[in-house]
XYZ file of C-alpha atoms in Angstrom:
638
model
C 22.362 -3.185 37.419
C 24.385 -1.657 34.578
C 25.928 0.868 36.989
C 27.043 -1.986 39.286
C 28.670 -3.810 36.375
C 30.507 -0.647 35.281
C 31.647 0.041 38.869
C 32.903 -3.531 39.263
C 34.762 -3.307 35.955
C 36.309 0.048 36.947
C 37.469 -1.317 40.315
C 39.076 -4.343 38.640
C 40.929 -2.076 36.218
C 42.000 0.211 39.076
C 43.349 -2.735 41.092
C 45.240 -3.977 38.041
C 46.712 -0.500 37.413
C 47.871 -0.262 41.054
C 49.316 -3.757 40.677
C 51.379 -2.665 37.655
C 52.643 0.469 39.436
C 53.645 -1.525 42.530
C 55.328 -4.215 40.429
C 57.401 -1.699 38.480
C 58.306 0.277 41.628
C 59.378 -2.782 43.610
C 61.349 -4.136 40.653
C 63.296 -0.891 40.348
C 64.046 -0.953 44.096
C 65.067 -4.604 43.778
C 67.544 -3.757 41.030
C 69.170 -1.038 43.113
C 69.391 -2.731 46.517
C 70.284 -5.974 48.231
C 67.184 -7.884 49.295
C 68.760 -9.071 52.536
C 69.100 -5.407 53.539
C 65.471 -4.679 52.652
C 63.410 -7.459 54.216
C 60.397 -5.174 54.541
C 60.201 -4.998 50.744
C 60.353 -8.814 50.621
C 57.696 -9.615 53.226
C 55.404 -6.646 52.628
C 56.075 -6.004 48.940
C 57.314 -8.635 46.507
C 55.947 -11.768 48.205
C 52.384 -10.468 48.814
C 52.326 -9.011 45.293
C 53.459 -12.322 43.787
C 50.780 -14.206 45.753
C 48.072 -11.672 44.799
C 49.032 -11.812 41.122
C 49.193 -15.596 41.038
C 46.047 -16.428 43.011
C 43.856 -13.330 42.671
C 44.549 -11.431 39.453
C 45.715 -14.634 37.775
C 42.968 -16.861 39.179
C 41.232 -17.248 35.813
C 44.386 -18.851 34.371
C 44.355 -21.413 37.192
C 40.665 -21.990 36.510
C 41.275 -22.390 32.769
C 44.103 -24.837 33.473
C 41.727 -26.941 35.560
C 39.204 -27.057 32.720
C 41.914 -27.860 30.166
C 43.233 -30.828 32.131
C 40.158 -32.271 33.837
C 37.295 -31.242 31.525
C 38.826 -31.051 28.044
C 41.504 -33.713 28.697
C 44.350 -31.757 27.150
C 47.192 -29.448 28.138
C 46.789 -25.961 26.662
C 48.447 -22.578 26.713
C 47.070 -21.702 30.155
C 49.039 -24.584 31.664
C 52.306 -22.853 30.674
C 51.228 -19.722 32.551
C 50.167 -21.864 35.518
C 53.379 -23.925 35.587
C 55.800 -20.993 35.246
C 54.094 -18.888 37.944
C 53.616 -21.762 40.423
C 57.192 -23.059 40.114
C 58.666 -19.544 40.428
C 56.545 -18.642 43.438
C 57.058 -21.949 45.268
C 60.839 -21.822 44.703
C 60.932 -18.215 46.009
C 58.972 -19.194 49.128
C 61.401 -22.088 49.720
C 64.298 -19.594 49.453
C 62.663 -17.381 52.089
C 62.031 -20.323 54.460
C 65.649 -21.450 54.018
C 66.864 -17.923 54.813
C 64.693 -17.668 57.935
C 66.029 -20.999 59.257
C 69.691 -20.465 58.418
C 70.039 -16.664 58.455
C 72.157 -16.757 55.320
C 72.271 -14.222 52.474
C 68.833 -13.964 50.765
C 68.515 -13.532 47.007
C 65.126 -13.983 45.381
C 65.989 -14.764 41.766
C 62.518 -15.747 40.558
C 60.070 -13.767 42.716
C 59.293 -11.300 39.895
C 58.368 -14.062 37.418
C 54.813 -14.730 38.724
C 54.242 -10.986 39.054
C 55.138 -10.014 35.490
C 53.968 -13.160 33.689
C 50.448 -12.482 34.963
C 50.729 -8.754 34.178
C 51.906 -9.353 30.600
C 49.316 -12.050 29.867
C 46.588 -9.922 31.462
C 47.509 -6.884 29.338
C 47.323 -9.054 26.215
C 43.894 -10.305 27.285
C 42.699 -6.743 27.929
C 43.776 -5.579 24.470
C 42.104 -8.622 22.920
C 38.933 -7.930 24.922
C 39.060 -4.259 23.896
C 39.164 -5.142 20.185
C 36.316 -7.623 20.598
C 34.280 -5.140 22.645
C 34.744 -2.487 19.940
C 33.374 -4.956 17.409
C 30.580 -5.900 19.802
C 29.710 -2.228 20.364
C 29.557 -1.658 16.603
C 27.109 -4.549 16.314
C 25.048 -3.352 19.295
C 24.912 0.115 17.735
C 23.458 -1.393 14.558
C 20.871 -3.305 16.603
C 19.999 -0.222 18.667
C 19.062 1.707 15.512
C 16.083 -0.593 15.009
C 12.700 0.749 16.109
C 11.565 -0.299 19.565
C 7.898 0.379 18.778
C 5.543 -0.243 15.881
C 2.091 0.831 14.707
C 0.094 -2.405 14.774
C -3.321 -2.914 13.167
C -5.863 -4.004 15.804
C -9.648 -3.867 15.346
C -9.355 -1.708 12.221
C -7.147 0.909 13.899
C -3.414 1.284 14.406
C -2.045 1.250 17.954
C 1.513 1.844 19.134
C 3.049 -1.313 20.651
C 6.462 -2.680 21.549
C 8.011 -4.718 18.720
C 8.201 -7.749 21.023
C 4.395 -7.929 20.899
C 4.391 -8.467 17.127
C 4.206 -11.904 15.531
C 4.088 -13.304 12.009
C 1.051 -12.176 10.021
C 0.514 -8.903 11.898
C -0.098 -5.785 9.788
C 2.187 -2.837 10.568
C 2.007 0.765 9.383
C 5.271 2.629 8.625
C 4.743 6.440 8.590
C 6.947 8.860 6.636
C 10.430 9.169 8.181
C 10.000 6.142 10.466
C 12.130 3.003 10.370
C 10.646 -0.357 9.490
C 10.348 -2.147 12.871
C 10.095 -5.756 11.641
C 11.055 -7.899 8.669
C 8.063 -8.424 6.422
C 6.571 -8.153 2.964
C 5.137 -4.987 1.471
C 1.344 -5.062 1.159
C 1.077 -1.516 -0.189
C 1.506 -0.963 -3.927
C 4.994 0.530 -3.614
C 7.403 2.234 -1.221
C 10.653 4.185 -1.188
C 13.122 3.273 1.571
C 16.657 4.046 2.728
C 18.469 0.708 3.145
C 21.787 2.061 4.500
C 21.553 0.178 7.801
C 21.113 -3.111 5.919
C 23.633 -2.860 3.088
C 25.490 0.443 3.458
C 23.684 2.067 0.507
C 22.224 5.475 1.384
C 20.276 6.106 -1.813
C 16.545 5.501 -2.132
C 15.428 1.960 -2.908
C 12.088 1.441 -4.641
C 10.179 -1.650 -3.549
C 6.901 -3.034 -4.837
C 3.988 -5.135 -3.636
C 5.081 -8.473 -2.117
C 8.756 -7.397 -2.024
C 10.780 -8.065 1.122
C 11.199 -5.258 3.634
C 13.773 -5.502 6.425
C 13.847 -3.983 9.897
C 16.089 -0.919 9.911
C 15.029 0.385 6.493
C 13.742 3.979 6.756
C 10.643 5.239 4.953
C 11.681 8.001 2.529
C 8.351 8.242 0.687
C 4.668 7.884 1.407
C 3.243 5.919 4.317
C 3.071 2.177 3.624
C 2.059 -1.062 5.332
C 3.824 -4.394 5.707
C 2.923 -7.863 6.904
C 5.373 -9.178 9.520
C 7.020 -12.482 8.616
C 8.346 -13.445 12.051
C 9.305 -12.332 15.541
C 11.781 -9.568 16.378
C 14.520 -12.158 17.016
C 14.059 -13.327 13.422
C 14.915 -9.911 11.971
C 17.738 -10.026 9.448
C 19.887 -7.581 11.445
C 19.624 -9.734 14.569
C 20.554 -12.801 12.525
C 23.589 -10.912 11.179
C 24.804 -10.069 14.680
C 24.204 -13.638 15.859
C 26.195 -15.021 12.921
C 29.156 -12.721 13.577
C 29.182 -13.662 17.266
C 28.991 -17.372 16.401
C 31.682 -17.297 13.731
C 34.504 -16.683 16.242
C 33.598 -19.826 18.206
C 33.216 -22.180 15.237
C 36.484 -24.010 14.633
C 36.885 -25.013 11.027
C 39.391 -24.557 8.239
C 42.549 -22.736 9.296
C 41.503 -22.635 12.970
C 41.191 -26.426 13.077
C 44.792 -26.790 11.886
C 45.974 -24.233 14.456
C 44.119 -26.068 17.232
C 45.823 -29.312 16.241
C 49.205 -27.573 16.443
C 48.352 -26.106 19.850
C 47.269 -29.537 21.078
C 50.857 -30.749 20.643
C 52.616 -27.440 21.237
C 52.252 -27.265 25.031
C 53.353 -30.882 25.722
C 56.384 -30.335 23.466
C 57.266 -27.128 25.346
C 56.977 -28.970 28.676
C 59.336 -31.677 27.407
C 61.776 -29.007 26.156
C 61.539 -27.222 29.512
C 62.510 -30.415 31.359
C 65.198 -31.107 28.760
C 66.555 -27.575 29.254
C 66.835 -28.203 32.986
C 68.977 -31.322 32.508
C 71.085 -29.821 29.697
C 71.990 -26.791 31.810
C 72.531 -28.871 34.962
C 74.835 -31.477 33.412
C 76.437 -29.692 30.447
C 76.591 -25.964 31.261
C 79.725 -24.572 32.869
C 78.908 -23.716 36.497
C 75.672 -25.637 36.157
C 73.527 -25.503 39.281
C 69.997 -26.258 40.359
C 69.072 -22.550 40.325
C 70.561 -21.957 36.867
C 68.822 -25.062 35.516
C 65.512 -23.975 37.030
C 65.916 -20.543 35.418
C 66.467 -22.159 32.003
C 63.435 -24.383 32.496
C 61.201 -21.472 33.515
C 62.542 -19.292 30.675
C 61.428 -21.936 28.172
C 57.968 -21.995 29.778
C 57.428 -18.222 29.860
C 58.996 -17.578 26.437
C 56.978 -20.189 24.578
C 53.508 -19.259 25.782
C 51.509 -19.776 22.561
C 49.134 -16.868 23.163
C 50.075 -15.276 19.832
C 49.272 -18.507 17.965
C 45.931 -18.828 19.732
C 44.954 -15.225 18.939
C 46.121 -15.175 15.322
C 43.138 -16.760 13.566
C 39.903 -16.152 15.554
C 40.539 -12.442 16.033
C 41.305 -11.856 12.337
C 38.186 -13.805 11.289
C 36.015 -11.852 13.734
C 37.376 -8.521 12.466
C 37.030 -9.601 8.830
C 33.430 -10.685 9.421
C 32.507 -7.441 11.197
C 34.164 -5.288 8.491
C 32.231 -7.172 5.834
C 28.939 -6.880 7.751
C 29.144 -3.092 7.554
C 29.091 -3.447 3.762
C 26.170 -5.868 3.822
C 28.171 -9.118 3.660
C 27.421 -11.941 6.109
C 29.979 -14.718 6.541
C 27.850 -17.627 7.691
C 30.697 -20.119 7.936
C 34.286 -19.438 9.086
C 35.710 -21.940 6.577
C 34.821 -19.411 3.853
C 38.145 -17.745 4.649
C 40.130 -20.916 3.932
C 38.095 -22.121 0.946
C 38.683 -19.163 -1.347
C 42.338 -19.805 -2.191
C 41.308 -23.136 -3.772
C 38.674 -21.577 -6.051
C 39.441 -21.735 -9.778
C 36.024 -21.019 -11.291
C 33.401 -18.370 -10.506
C 29.901 -19.263 -11.732
C 27.309 -16.486 -11.905
C 23.593 -16.956 -12.211
C 22.655 -14.190 -14.658
C 19.339 -12.907 -13.367
C 19.614 -10.828 -10.213
C 23.392 -11.163 -10.097
C 24.901 -9.896 -13.353
C 21.629 -8.170 -14.184
C 19.600 -5.987 -11.841
C 16.948 -8.614 -11.287
C 14.369 -5.855 -11.681
C 12.392 -7.241 -14.584
C 10.595 -4.672 -16.750
C 7.760 -5.397 -19.178
C 8.914 -4.053 -22.554
C 5.942 -5.086 -24.692
C 2.638 -6.936 -24.665
C 0.788 -8.696 -27.506
C -2.826 -9.684 -26.957
C -6.152 -8.379 -25.753
C -5.748 -6.090 -22.725
C -8.659 -7.854 -21.020
C -6.172 -10.551 -20.011
C -3.893 -8.131 -18.133
C -5.967 -8.046 -14.890
C -6.128 -11.861 -14.988
C -2.355 -12.145 -15.456
C -1.724 -9.587 -12.695
C -4.050 -11.289 -10.215
C -2.168 -14.557 -10.709
C 1.244 -12.881 -10.269
C 0.207 -11.735 -6.776
C 0.589 -15.380 -5.706
C 4.180 -15.682 -6.927
C 7.507 -14.562 -5.428
C 9.682 -13.932 -8.477
C 11.321 -10.879 -10.139
C 9.185 -11.460 -13.256
C 6.023 -11.360 -11.134
C 7.195 -8.100 -9.526
C 7.945 -6.679 -12.983
C 4.447 -7.507 -14.264
C 2.774 -6.006 -11.181
C 4.834 -2.799 -11.491
C 3.863 -2.570 -15.168
C 0.161 -2.971 -14.355
C 0.351 -0.490 -11.464
C 1.723 2.149 -13.831
C -1.202 1.457 -16.181
C -3.613 1.680 -13.187
C -4.968 -1.800 -13.896
C -6.762 -3.398 -10.952
C -5.501 -6.894 -10.064
C -8.076 -8.129 -7.569
C -9.756 -10.817 -9.654
C -10.581 -13.984 -7.702
C -8.948 -17.003 -9.340
C -9.457 -20.690 -8.562
C -7.342 -23.853 -8.633
C -4.116 -21.857 -8.470
C -1.003 -23.967 -9.128
C 2.154 -21.871 -8.721
C 4.431 -24.789 -9.669
C 2.936 -25.203 -13.153
C 1.828 -21.538 -13.401
C -1.758 -22.629 -13.980
C -5.129 -21.419 -12.695
C -8.839 -21.269 -13.475
C -11.016 -18.200 -14.062
C -14.702 -18.318 -15.066
C -14.405 -22.012 -15.928
C -11.545 -21.313 -18.342
C -8.170 -22.962 -17.743
C -5.121 -20.707 -18.043
C -1.413 -21.493 -18.055
C 1.681 -19.335 -18.423
C 4.614 -20.923 -20.267
C 8.111 -19.539 -20.802
C 8.925 -18.743 -24.421
C 11.889 -21.160 -24.374
C 9.717 -23.987 -23.002
C 7.041 -23.246 -25.584
C 9.523 -23.734 -28.408
C 10.962 -26.922 -26.932
C 7.468 -28.347 -26.406
C 6.760 -27.966 -30.116
C 3.312 -26.454 -29.613
C 1.705 -24.693 -32.565
C 0.374 -21.201 -31.802
C -3.111 -20.229 -32.915
C -2.258 -16.508 -33.034
C 0.808 -14.742 -34.353
C 3.624 -14.491 -31.874
C 6.973 -12.783 -32.087
C 10.249 -14.701 -31.979
C 12.636 -12.925 -29.655
C 16.076 -13.057 -28.078
C 14.637 -11.452 -24.957
C 12.854 -13.171 -22.091
C 9.219 -13.763 -22.939
C 6.180 -15.547 -21.458
C 3.099 -16.889 -23.222
C -0.445 -17.030 -21.828
C -2.594 -19.981 -22.885
C -6.370 -20.063 -22.433
C -7.812 -23.542 -22.828
C -4.578 -24.498 -24.666
C -4.926 -21.571 -27.106
C -2.182 -18.936 -27.177
C -3.880 -15.622 -26.355
C -1.100 -13.283 -25.185
C 2.657 -12.761 -25.117
C 4.633 -10.608 -22.671
C 8.200 -9.418 -23.321
C 10.634 -8.676 -20.501
C 13.968 -6.968 -20.135
C 16.486 -7.122 -17.315
C 19.252 -4.523 -17.546
C 22.888 -5.207 -16.669
C 24.165 -3.880 -13.385
C 26.267 -0.753 -13.451
C 30.008 -1.475 -13.657
C 29.483 -5.232 -14.027
C 31.782 -5.450 -17.083
C 34.727 -3.932 -15.179
C 34.244 -6.300 -12.232
C 34.056 -9.359 -14.503
C 37.319 -8.305 -16.141
C 38.843 -7.787 -12.675
C 37.972 -11.374 -11.739
C 39.431 -12.687 -14.989
C 42.553 -10.613 -14.323
C 42.908 -12.384 -10.962
C 43.044 -15.715 -12.806
C 39.486 -16.929 -12.261
C 37.537 -18.732 -14.976
C 34.199 -16.884 -15.194
C 31.052 -18.800 -16.184
C 27.519 -17.476 -16.718
C 24.441 -19.698 -16.398
C 20.825 -18.720 -16.951
C 17.364 -20.175 -17.332
C 16.806 -17.862 -20.299
C 17.132 -18.943 -23.919
C 20.476 -19.008 -25.722
C 19.712 -15.745 -27.536
C 19.329 -13.807 -24.289
C 22.359 -15.566 -22.790
C 24.663 -14.830 -25.745
C 23.589 -11.197 -25.861
C 24.643 -10.685 -22.218
C 27.788 -12.821 -22.525
C 29.073 -10.888 -25.552
C 28.603 -7.537 -23.803
C 30.529 -8.834 -20.755
C 33.160 -10.778 -22.767
C 32.281 -13.997 -20.931
C 33.356 -17.035 -22.969
C 31.662 -19.788 -20.960
C 27.857 -19.556 -21.208
C 25.090 -22.060 -20.416
C 21.432 -21.297 -21.273
C 18.070 -22.952 -20.540
C 19.441 -24.139 -17.193
C 16.970 -25.688 -14.767
C 17.944 -26.158 -11.080
C 18.870 -29.798 -11.822
C 20.995 -28.786 -14.804
C 22.831 -26.195 -12.688
C 23.603 -28.910 -10.154
C 24.880 -31.326 -12.823
C 27.042 -28.614 -14.413
C 28.761 -27.796 -11.109
C 29.303 -31.506 -10.412
C 30.844 -31.927 -13.870
C 33.201 -28.997 -13.269
C 34.244 -30.475 -9.931
C 34.872 -33.878 -11.534
C 37.228 -32.089 -13.949
C 39.240 -30.772 -11.003
C 37.715 -27.298 -10.818
C 36.904 -25.665 -7.482
C 33.677 -23.761 -7.967
C 32.359 -20.575 -6.403
C 28.668 -20.135 -7.207
C 26.950 -16.752 -6.889
C 23.186 -16.482 -7.277
C 20.098 -14.812 -5.883
C 18.754 -17.993 -4.304
C 15.836 -18.371 -6.684
C 16.048 -21.950 -8.000
C 19.682 -21.953 -6.825
C 19.410 -24.026 -3.632
C 20.911 -27.171 -5.211
C 23.777 -25.256 -6.833
C 24.507 -23.373 -3.601
C 24.703 -26.639 -1.674
C 26.954 -28.346 -4.244
C 29.432 -25.519 -4.879
C 32.771 -25.501 -3.053
C 32.006 -21.930 -1.968
C 28.607 -20.269 -2.339
C 27.490 -16.647 -2.304
C 23.755 -15.963 -2.053
C 22.192 -12.590 -2.750
C 19.378 -11.475 -0.464
C 17.335 -8.807 -2.210
C 13.939 -7.192 -2.175
C 12.337 -9.872 -4.345
C 13.956 -12.986 -2.902
C 14.997 -13.895 0.612
C 17.289 -16.862 0.949
C 17.754 -17.689 4.610
C 21.391 -17.683 5.638
C 22.268 -21.090 4.152
C 25.104 -20.200 1.791
C 28.719 -19.787 2.931
C 28.368 -16.049 2.333
C 25.182 -13.962 2.054
C 24.992 -10.502 0.463
C 22.407 -7.920 1.459
C 22.956 -6.035 -1.798
C 22.986 -7.650 -5.211
C 25.648 -5.412 -6.764
C 28.285 -7.389 -8.656
C 30.909 -5.071 -7.133
C 29.987 -6.387 -3.688
C 30.706 -9.962 -4.804
C 34.162 -8.922 -6.026
C 34.709 -6.870 -2.855
C 33.720 -9.938 -0.817
C 36.342 -12.041 -2.583
C 38.931 -9.322 -1.897
C 37.813 -9.043 1.756
C 38.327 -12.778 2.211
C 41.787 -12.470 0.644
C 42.703 -9.567 2.953
C 41.482 -11.463 6.018
C 43.530 -14.488 5.006
C 46.606 -12.278 4.603
C 46.173 -11.039 8.173
C 45.656 -14.591 9.454
C 48.758 -15.882 7.698
C 50.900 -12.886 8.697
C 49.791 -13.375 12.328
C 50.562 -17.095 12.182
C 53.882 -16.504 10.404
C 55.028 -14.127 13.124
C 53.754 -16.335 15.949
C 55.480 -19.488 14.680
C 58.665 -17.667 13.606
C 58.924 -16.116 17.058
C 58.682 -19.528 18.733
C 61.188 -21.115 16.341
C 63.719 -18.421 17.282
C 62.964 -17.826 20.954
C 62.657 -21.426 22.228
C 66.210 -22.499 21.191
C 67.604 -19.286 22.746
C 65.766 -20.034 25.993
C 66.733 -23.722 25.876
C 70.457 -22.981 25.763
C 70.411 -20.303 28.445
C 70.890 -17.273 26.189
C 67.760 -15.575 27.569
C 66.934 -14.756 31.170
C 63.387 -15.399 32.440
C 62.723 -11.648 32.420
C 63.732 -11.254 28.752
C 61.706 -14.364 27.908
C 58.613 -12.856 29.549
C 59.058 -9.603 27.667
C 59.535 -11.412 24.339
C 56.374 -13.452 24.917
C 54.445 -10.283 25.722
C 55.703 -8.447 22.629
C 54.839 -11.371 20.333
C 51.226 -11.322 21.521
C 51.050 -7.533 21.274
C 52.338 -7.626 17.687
C 49.579 -10.053 16.661
C 46.951 -7.920 18.411
C 48.214 -4.684 16.834
C 48.344 -6.293 13.390
C 44.698 -7.325 13.805
C 43.755 -3.893 15.178
C 45.303 -2.107 12.170
C 43.317 -4.459 9.933
C 40.114 -3.395 11.713
C 40.970 0.299 11.261
C 41.945 -0.059 7.606
C 39.381 1.285 5.142
């Protein structure tokens, strides 16, 4: 089947190449001879070639014109190609019929128009298709690197199966050196993986029990097992590819404006074409029907808005694919138009400015409570829970105690008829509860364990700043952004981080509702807010922000709801994302600037007879090629 498709594609390209060679050869002969003395070239060369180009090679433009007029109820850019080729060909055929009936001197002034209009437009389409296919091949290459098979647990033994046979809840073994075949959660104590396929980082990534594991990660350490969380189509990589393919068809932001312009552009060109006919016929010296028709057709072929139509979607597609290689997913095309309005960048501290890899720094209390605490943390998806489990694993403390009445919302549970609850240090202070054992006041994150309302233990945590975060924050401030940090931690922790990063605007003890209210307040004051967070308790803020960036990491997995999703939580990637959006917008605007400037110059020249149809065709072709090359250079740029 694939061989047939390749053969068919090759034959089409061969026919088109022969068509170009014949067109150029016949045109050269036409320039150096009188047509009336070379009727064989007319009847067996130019006319058949014009008909073949118009109705065979150019059939898709006729088909598109039909859909534009009768299905979509509008006149688009394909109508200009259709009108210019049909009028030129029909007029040339009338000239031939007149010559055959009257035997007069034959001059075919417009016979080459349908030939070369189709050739030029087709070449532009081929270059556009080539760029898109290169992007598509890059994406297919990423998908092809995923494992096709997996070791599935069945009847207490692992069997090799195709990944399509796996469903949510299945247990999969990942041997040393093998790639993870499915998205899932780690059910082994720990693992070391190479995540380069996911986020471009080729160093080892340590993951712990209950952390997310994504298809395409490669096992660099000991054998481990995962529990699949969905089907193969639900894998993050497949979602990435789907998003990139969808983004070029979604028409929002800049593309919506361009589409509105194009909606009026073609009718205006048609009016100008008719106007050009009458101006040349009644006001030009030596005005004639043929001269007027040439002016009219020149306007049509010169003003083909192909460059305008290509300017935005191609740049967005290239920008999205470039970003995907770095682990950035643009979920919504309007992200590219939203950024220039942003005045304020709001960071959620944990997991964004800090590593989000919580470490236990100290513990106060009887160690008999550690297995109880650890067993409860196994039910929670949170960086703090992962930090506690890692701490207990290093101390070789078993966390398989059976708890009852587990409430993960209020962090409460029952064990041996005793009621336990874990309360954040900041909430403990605000609740005004009196401790029955000594506890340590701290500026670090801390949690308290209560047993039957008696304070029995205190755990201290630390979350280190990300490498290079201070430089990136200063870079954002240097670009004119107001930088704000919000956190659920107490004011002591917040100020400590803010001072080290020189961030002036800090908000502590922020619940999800408070984050939402803060962003609303900023927006009411005229600020346009970009919110960046790891998705944990950030859903409301992400939805409210003018532009949202969500971090997908090993501890949290926010489905692709934000405007932009990052597969690596480095602060540098957030700044790089902002710069990538800016670069994409520059390409879009430079493409649009050239496309509109070209039309503003070329249409008046065509309207007043300065250009011939042949020069008009060439100018139209070059304008489209310039936009395509500009986009291609953007794709190749590092």
